[in-house]
Coordinates of C-alpha atoms in Angstrom, one line a residue:
M1 CA 49.0 6.7 -60.5
N2 CA 49.8 4.0 -58.1
T3 CA 47.9 1.1 -57.8
L4 CA 44.9 3.1 -58.9
F5 CA 44.5 4.4 -62.6
K6 CA 42.0 7.5 -62.6
I7 CA 40.0 8.1 -66.1
L8 CA 37.8 11.2 -66.4
W9 CA 35.3 10.0 -69.4
F10 CA 32.9 12.4 -71.1
E11 CA 30.3 10.3 -72.7
D12 CA 26.4 10.9 -73.1
E13 CA 25.3 7.6 -74.4
V14 CA 25.2 5.3 -71.1
F15 CA 25.0 2.1 -73.3
W16 CA 28.3 2.7 -75.1
Y17 CA 29.9 3.7 -71.8
N18 CA 28.7 0.5 -69.8
M19 CA 30.0 -1.7 -72.8
E20 CA 33.4 0.0 -73.1
R21 CA 33.9 0.3 -69.2
L22 CA 33.9 -3.3 -68.9
R23 CA 36.6 -3.7 -71.6
I24 CA 38.7 -0.9 -70.0
N25 CA 38.5 -2.2 -66.6
A26 CA 39.7 -5.4 -68.0
I27 CA 42.7 -3.8 -69.8
L28 CA 43.6 -2.2 -66.3
Q29 CA 43.4 -5.3 -64.4
E30 CA 45.9 -7.0 -66.9
H31 CA 48.3 -4.4 -65.4
Y32 CA 47.2 -5.1 -61.8
L33 CA 45.8 -1.7 -61.6
T34 CA 42.4 -0.6 -59.9
P35 CA 40.3 1.2 -62.3
Q36 CA 38.7 4.6 -60.9
I37 CA 36.5 5.9 -63.8
V38 CA 34.3 9.0 -63.5
R39 CA 31.7 9.5 -66.2
K40 CA 30.4 13.3 -67.1
N41 CA 27.9 14.6 -69.5
G42 CA 29.4 16.9 -72.2
D43 CA 27.4 19.7 -70.4
D44 CA 28.8 18.7 -67.3
F45 CA 32.2 20.1 -68.1
D46 CA 34.0 22.1 -65.6
I47 CA 37.7 23.0 -65.9
A48 CA 37.7 23.5 -61.9
E49 CA 37.1 19.8 -61.5
L50 CA 40.1 18.9 -63.6
T51 CA 42.7 21.2 -61.6
G52 CA 41.9 19.4 -58.3
N53 CA 42.0 15.6 -59.8
D54 CA 44.9 14.0 -60.9
Y55 CA 43.6 12.0 -63.8
D56 CA 45.7 9.8 -65.6
L57 CA 43.6 9.7 -68.8
I58 CA 40.8 11.8 -70.2
L59 CA 38.5 9.9 -72.7
M60 CA 36.2 12.4 -74.7
D61 CA 33.1 11.9 -77.2
Y62 CA 34.2 14.7 -79.6
K63 CA 30.4 15.7 -80.4
L64 CA 29.2 16.3 -76.9
A65 CA 25.6 17.6 -75.7
E66 CA 24.5 21.1 -75.8
G67 CA 26.4 21.7 -78.8
T68 CA 29.9 21.5 -76.9
T69 CA 32.6 20.1 -78.7
G70 CA 35.8 18.5 -77.9
D71 CA 38.1 20.9 -79.4
T72 CA 36.6 23.6 -77.0
I73 CA 37.4 21.5 -73.9
V74 CA 40.8 20.6 -74.7
S75 CA 41.7 24.3 -75.4
A76 CA 40.4 25.0 -72.0
I77 CA 42.3 22.3 -70.5
R78 CA 45.7 23.3 -72.1
K79 CA 45.2 27.1 -71.1
N80 CA 45.2 25.6 -67.5
N81 CA 48.4 23.6 -68.2
I82 CA 46.7 20.3 -67.4
L83 CA 48.8 17.9 -69.4
T84 CA 46.8 14.4 -69.0
D85 CA 46.7 12.7 -72.1
I86 CA 43.5 12.8 -73.9
L87 CA 41.7 10.7 -76.5
F88 CA 39.0 12.1 -78.8
Y89 CA 36.6 9.8 -80.5
S90 CA 33.9 10.2 -83.0
S91 CA 31.6 8.1 -85.4
E92 CA 32.3 10.8 -87.9
E93 CA 36.1 10.5 -87.8
Q94 CA 37.0 12.3 -90.9
N95 CA 34.7 15.4 -89.6
M96 CA 36.5 15.4 -86.2
L97 CA 40.1 15.3 -88.0
A98 CA 39.1 18.3 -90.3
A99 CA 37.7 20.0 -87.1
I100 CA 40.6 19.8 -85.1
S101 CA 43.0 20.4 -87.5
K102 CA 41.4 23.7 -88.5
E103 CA 41.0 24.9 -84.9
M104 CA 44.0 23.5 -83.3
P105 CA 47.8 22.9 -83.9
P106 CA 49.1 19.7 -83.1
I107 CA 49.4 19.1 -79.5
D108 CA 51.3 16.3 -77.6
G109 CA 49.2 14.0 -75.6
V110 CA 46.2 14.5 -77.8
Y111 CA 44.7 11.5 -79.6
L112 CA 42.0 10.9 -81.8
T113 CA 40.2 7.5 -83.2
K114 CA 37.0 6.3 -84.4
R115 CA 34.1 5.3 -82.4
D116 CA 34.3 1.7 -83.2
Y117 CA 34.2 -0.9 -80.4
T118 CA 37.3 -2.8 -81.8
I119 CA 39.3 0.3 -82.8
F120 CA 38.6 2.2 -79.7
T121 CA 39.5 -0.4 -77.3
E122 CA 42.7 -1.1 -79.0
K123 CA 43.8 2.7 -79.1
V124 CA 42.7 2.7 -75.4
R125 CA 45.0 -0.4 -74.5
N126 CA 47.6 1.2 -76.5
L127 CA 47.5 4.5 -74.6
I128 CA 47.1 2.5 -71.1
S129 CA 50.3 0.8 -71.8
K130 CA 52.1 3.7 -72.8
I131 CA 51.0 5.9 -69.8
V132 CA 52.0 2.9 -67.4
K133 CA 55.6 2.3 -68.9
R134 CA 56.3 6.0 -68.6
S135 CA 55.7 5.7 -65.1
E136 CA 57.8 2.8 -64.4
D137 CA 61.1 3.8 -62.3
L138 CA 62.3 3.3 -59.2
V139 CA 60.9 6.7 -57.7
N140 CA 57.4 5.6 -58.7
L141 CA 57.9 1.7 -57.6
R142 CA 59.3 3.1 -54.3
G143 CA 56.5 5.5 -53.5
F144 CA 53.6 3.3 -54.1
V145 CA 55.3 0.4 -52.2
M146 CA 56.3 2.7 -49.2
D147 CA 52.5 4.1 -49.4
G148 CA 50.9 1.0 -49.4
S149 CA 53.3 -0.9 -46.8
S150 CA 52.9 2.2 -44.5
D151 CA 49.0 2.1 -44.7
F152 CA 49.2 -1.6 -43.9
E153 CA 51.2 -1.0 -40.7
V154 CA 48.8 1.5 -39.3
R155 CA 45.9 -0.8 -40.0
I156 CA 47.6 -4.0 -38.4
Q157 CA 48.2 -1.9 -35.5
E158 CA 44.7 -1.0 -35.1
I159 CA 43.4 -4.4 -35.8
L160 CA 45.7 -5.5 -32.7
N161 CA 44.4 -3.1 -30.4
I162 CA 40.6 -3.9 -31.7
V163 CA 41.1 -7.5 -30.7
W164 CA 42.7 -6.6 -27.4
H165 CA 39.4 -5.1 -26.1
K166 CA 37.2 -7.9 -27.5
F167 CA 39.1 -10.9 -26.5
D168 CA 38.5 -12.9 -23.2
E169 CA 41.1 -12.9 -20.8
S170 CA 42.7 -16.5 -21.6
E171 CA 42.9 -15.0 -25.2
K172 CA 44.5 -11.7 -23.7
D173 CA 47.1 -14.0 -21.7
V174 CA 48.3 -15.8 -25.1
L175 CA 49.0 -12.0 -26.3
E176 CA 50.7 -10.9 -23.1
R177 CA 52.9 -13.9 -23.1
A178 CA 53.7 -13.4 -27.0
V179 CA 54.6 -10.0 -26.1
Q180 CA 56.9 -10.6 -23.2
K181 CA 58.7 -13.4 -25.4
T182 CA 59.1 -10.8 -28.2
I183 CA 60.7 -8.1 -25.6
K184 CA 63.2 -10.5 -24.3
R185 CA 64.1 -12.0 -27.5
N186 CA 65.7 -8.5 -28.4
E187 CA 68.0 -7.5 -25.7
N188 CA 69.3 -4.4 -27.7
R189 CA 66.2 -2.7 -27.5
D190 CA 66.3 0.9 -25.9
Q191 CA 66.7 0.3 -22.2
K192 CA 64.6 3.3 -21.1
T193 CA 61.6 2.3 -23.3
K194 CA 61.9 -1.4 -22.2
Q195 CA 61.5 -0.3 -18.5
K196 CA 58.7 2.0 -19.3
V197 CA 56.7 -0.6 -21.4
L198 CA 57.4 -3.7 -18.9
A199 CA 56.1 -1.5 -16.0
E200 CA 52.8 -1.2 -17.9
N201 CA 50.2 -3.7 -16.5
P202 CA 48.8 -5.3 -18.8
T203 CA 52.1 -5.0 -21.4
F204 CA 50.4 -5.6 -24.6
P205 CA 48.8 -2.3 -25.5
A206 CA 51.9 -0.4 -24.5
A207 CA 54.4 -2.4 -26.6
V208 CA 51.9 -2.4 -29.5
N209 CA 51.4 1.3 -29.6
S210 CA 54.9 2.2 -28.5
I211 CA 55.9 3.8 -31.8
H212 CA 59.8 3.1 -31.9
F213 CA 59.9 0.2 -29.5
F214 CA 58.1 -2.4 -31.5
S215 CA 59.1 -3.1 -35.1
H216 CA 56.6 -3.6 -37.8
S217 CA 58.0 -7.5 -37.7
D218 CA 57.0 -7.9 -34.1
R219 CA 53.5 -6.4 -34.7
L220 CA 53.3 -9.0 -37.4
Y221 CA 54.3 -11.6 -35.0
L222 CA 51.6 -10.5 -32.8
L223 CA 49.2 -10.3 -35.6
E224 CA 49.8 -14.3 -36.4
K225 CA 48.8 -15.0 -32.9
V226 CA 45.6 -13.2 -33.3
I227 CA 45.1 -15.0 -36.6
K228 CA 45.6 -18.2 -34.9
I229 CA 42.9 -17.3 -32.2
L230 CA 40.4 -15.8 -34.7
L231 CA 40.9 -19.2 -36.6
E232 CA 40.2 -21.7 -33.5
N233 CA 37.7 -19.7 -31.7
Y234 CA 35.8 -17.3 -33.6
N235 CA 35.5 -19.1 -37.1
L236 CA 37.5 -16.8 -39.3
T237 CA 37.8 -17.9 -42.9
A238 CA 40.7 -20.2 -43.4
E239 CA 42.6 -18.3 -46.2
E240 CA 45.6 -20.2 -47.0
E241 CA 47.7 -16.6 -46.8
F242 CA 46.4 -16.5 -43.0
S243 CA 48.4 -19.5 -41.9
S244 CA 51.6 -18.2 -42.5
F245 CA 50.7 -14.3 -42.7
K246 CA 54.0 -12.9 -41.2
S247 CA 56.4 -14.9 -43.3
N248 CA 54.7 -14.6 -46.4
Y249 CA 54.1 -10.9 -45.7
E250 CA 57.8 -10.2 -45.1
E251 CA 58.7 -12.0 -48.2
E252 CA 56.2 -10.5 -50.6
I253 CA 56.2 -7.0 -49.1
S254 CA 58.8 -6.1 -46.4
H255 CA 61.7 -7.5 -48.4
Y256 CA 61.1 -5.5 -51.4
R257 CA 60.3 -2.3 -49.4
N258 CA 63.6 -2.4 -47.7
A259 CA 65.2 -3.1 -51.1
L260 CA 64.1 -0.3 -52.5
G261 CA 64.8 2.0 -49.5
H262 CA 68.6 1.5 -50.1
R263 CA 68.9 2.3 -53.8
K264 CA 69.6 5.5 -55.6
S265 CA 66.8 7.2 -57.7
T266 CA 68.9 6.4 -60.8
D267 CA 69.3 2.8 -60.1
D268 CA 67.6 0.3 -62.5
V269 CA 67.9 -2.8 -60.3
I270 CA 67.3 -3.7 -56.6
E271 CA 69.2 -6.2 -54.5
L272 CA 66.5 -8.3 -52.9
T273 CA 69.1 -10.4 -50.9
K274 CA 72.9 -10.6 -51.3
G275 CA 74.0 -10.9 -54.8
N276 CA 70.2 -11.2 -55.9
F277 CA 69.6 -8.3 -58.3
I278 CA 66.2 -7.8 -59.8
P279 CA 65.9 -5.3 -63.0
I280 CA 63.1 -2.5 -62.0
D281 CA 61.0 -3.2 -64.8
E282 CA 57.4 -3.9 -66.0
E283 CA 57.4 -7.2 -64.5
L284 CA 58.4 -6.1 -60.8
H285 CA 55.6 -3.2 -61.2
Q286 CA 53.0 -5.5 -61.8
K287 CA 54.2 -7.9 -59.3
M288 CA 54.1 -5.3 -56.3
R289 CA 50.7 -3.9 -57.6
K290 CA 49.8 -7.6 -57.4
N291 CA 51.1 -8.1 -53.8
L292 CA 49.8 -4.9 -52.6
T293 CA 46.1 -5.6 -54.0
R294 CA 46.0 -9.1 -52.2
Y295 CA 47.5 -8.0 -48.8
N296 CA 44.9 -5.2 -48.8
H297 CA 42.2 -7.5 -49.7
L298 CA 43.5 -10.0 -46.7
I299 CA 43.7 -6.9 -44.2
E300 CA 40.2 -5.9 -45.2
Q301 CA 39.0 -9.1 -44.3
L302 CA 40.3 -8.9 -40.9
E303 CA 39.2 -5.4 -40.3
K304 CA 35.6 -6.4 -41.2
F305 CA 35.6 -9.6 -39.3
V306 CA 37.2 -8.0 -36.0
I307 CA 34.8 -5.1 -36.2
E308 CA 31.6 -6.7 -37.4
K309 CA 31.9 -10.5 -36.5
M310 CA 33.1 -10.5 -33.0

């Protein structure tokens, strides 16, 4: 789990599944998690699929199609050392309890509930909360923030390259001047690489694609110039975040990424700015999932715009 929450769901009744899926989606969105739910019929069970997929939760109708029962499936799962939490449910709750207690010893991570909208939803809510809290520590938080922000960096670089090939000469000139200004602003850059980049004409592609010469902050500065051109000349929708993309991104993503990168794995706080310590808790995890989701949406909008509408 990072910003995705993956559920494997064995259920034959499509109407029940569709109704409960809406409720579960809403629960996951409260945690700023993106649902990824795979529904299978009972006769579709294949242990090989589970060994290749990292599900966070398995939901299972106890009495499945073709005579397969939940205890048969959970036994196969446990024999293959798959330790994902599993929730069995049945309208015949007592029969389910009796059958499972007869056939299987108690197993950690196997839960039972009644096939009732209210009871089932509450049980799933509690299980999701338990699973999410179990994963909330510095290592997990640093992992999904690093993954998300690294993905953003690559995609922003790709956007800069795309627009360079689509802008007219006057628009390219704006970017060229911005690159030259950025290079001169930092005299501590590697001089050998600096001379190599400056020798290129135009300079923009060489600077943008030089891995170590230009920082992510430099590319954000150029992206802001690109956004301004897109807003003024190409009718890009004026999202509020676009107007101050660089400062907002650095405040809501980069500062947290840097703070997380300078803590020990056992720490329970990060130092966002000097003396400003923030606890690594549920609130911080939700905040970062929310921020990553929002910037993913904004970058997706830019990607779609520069590819399809320019």
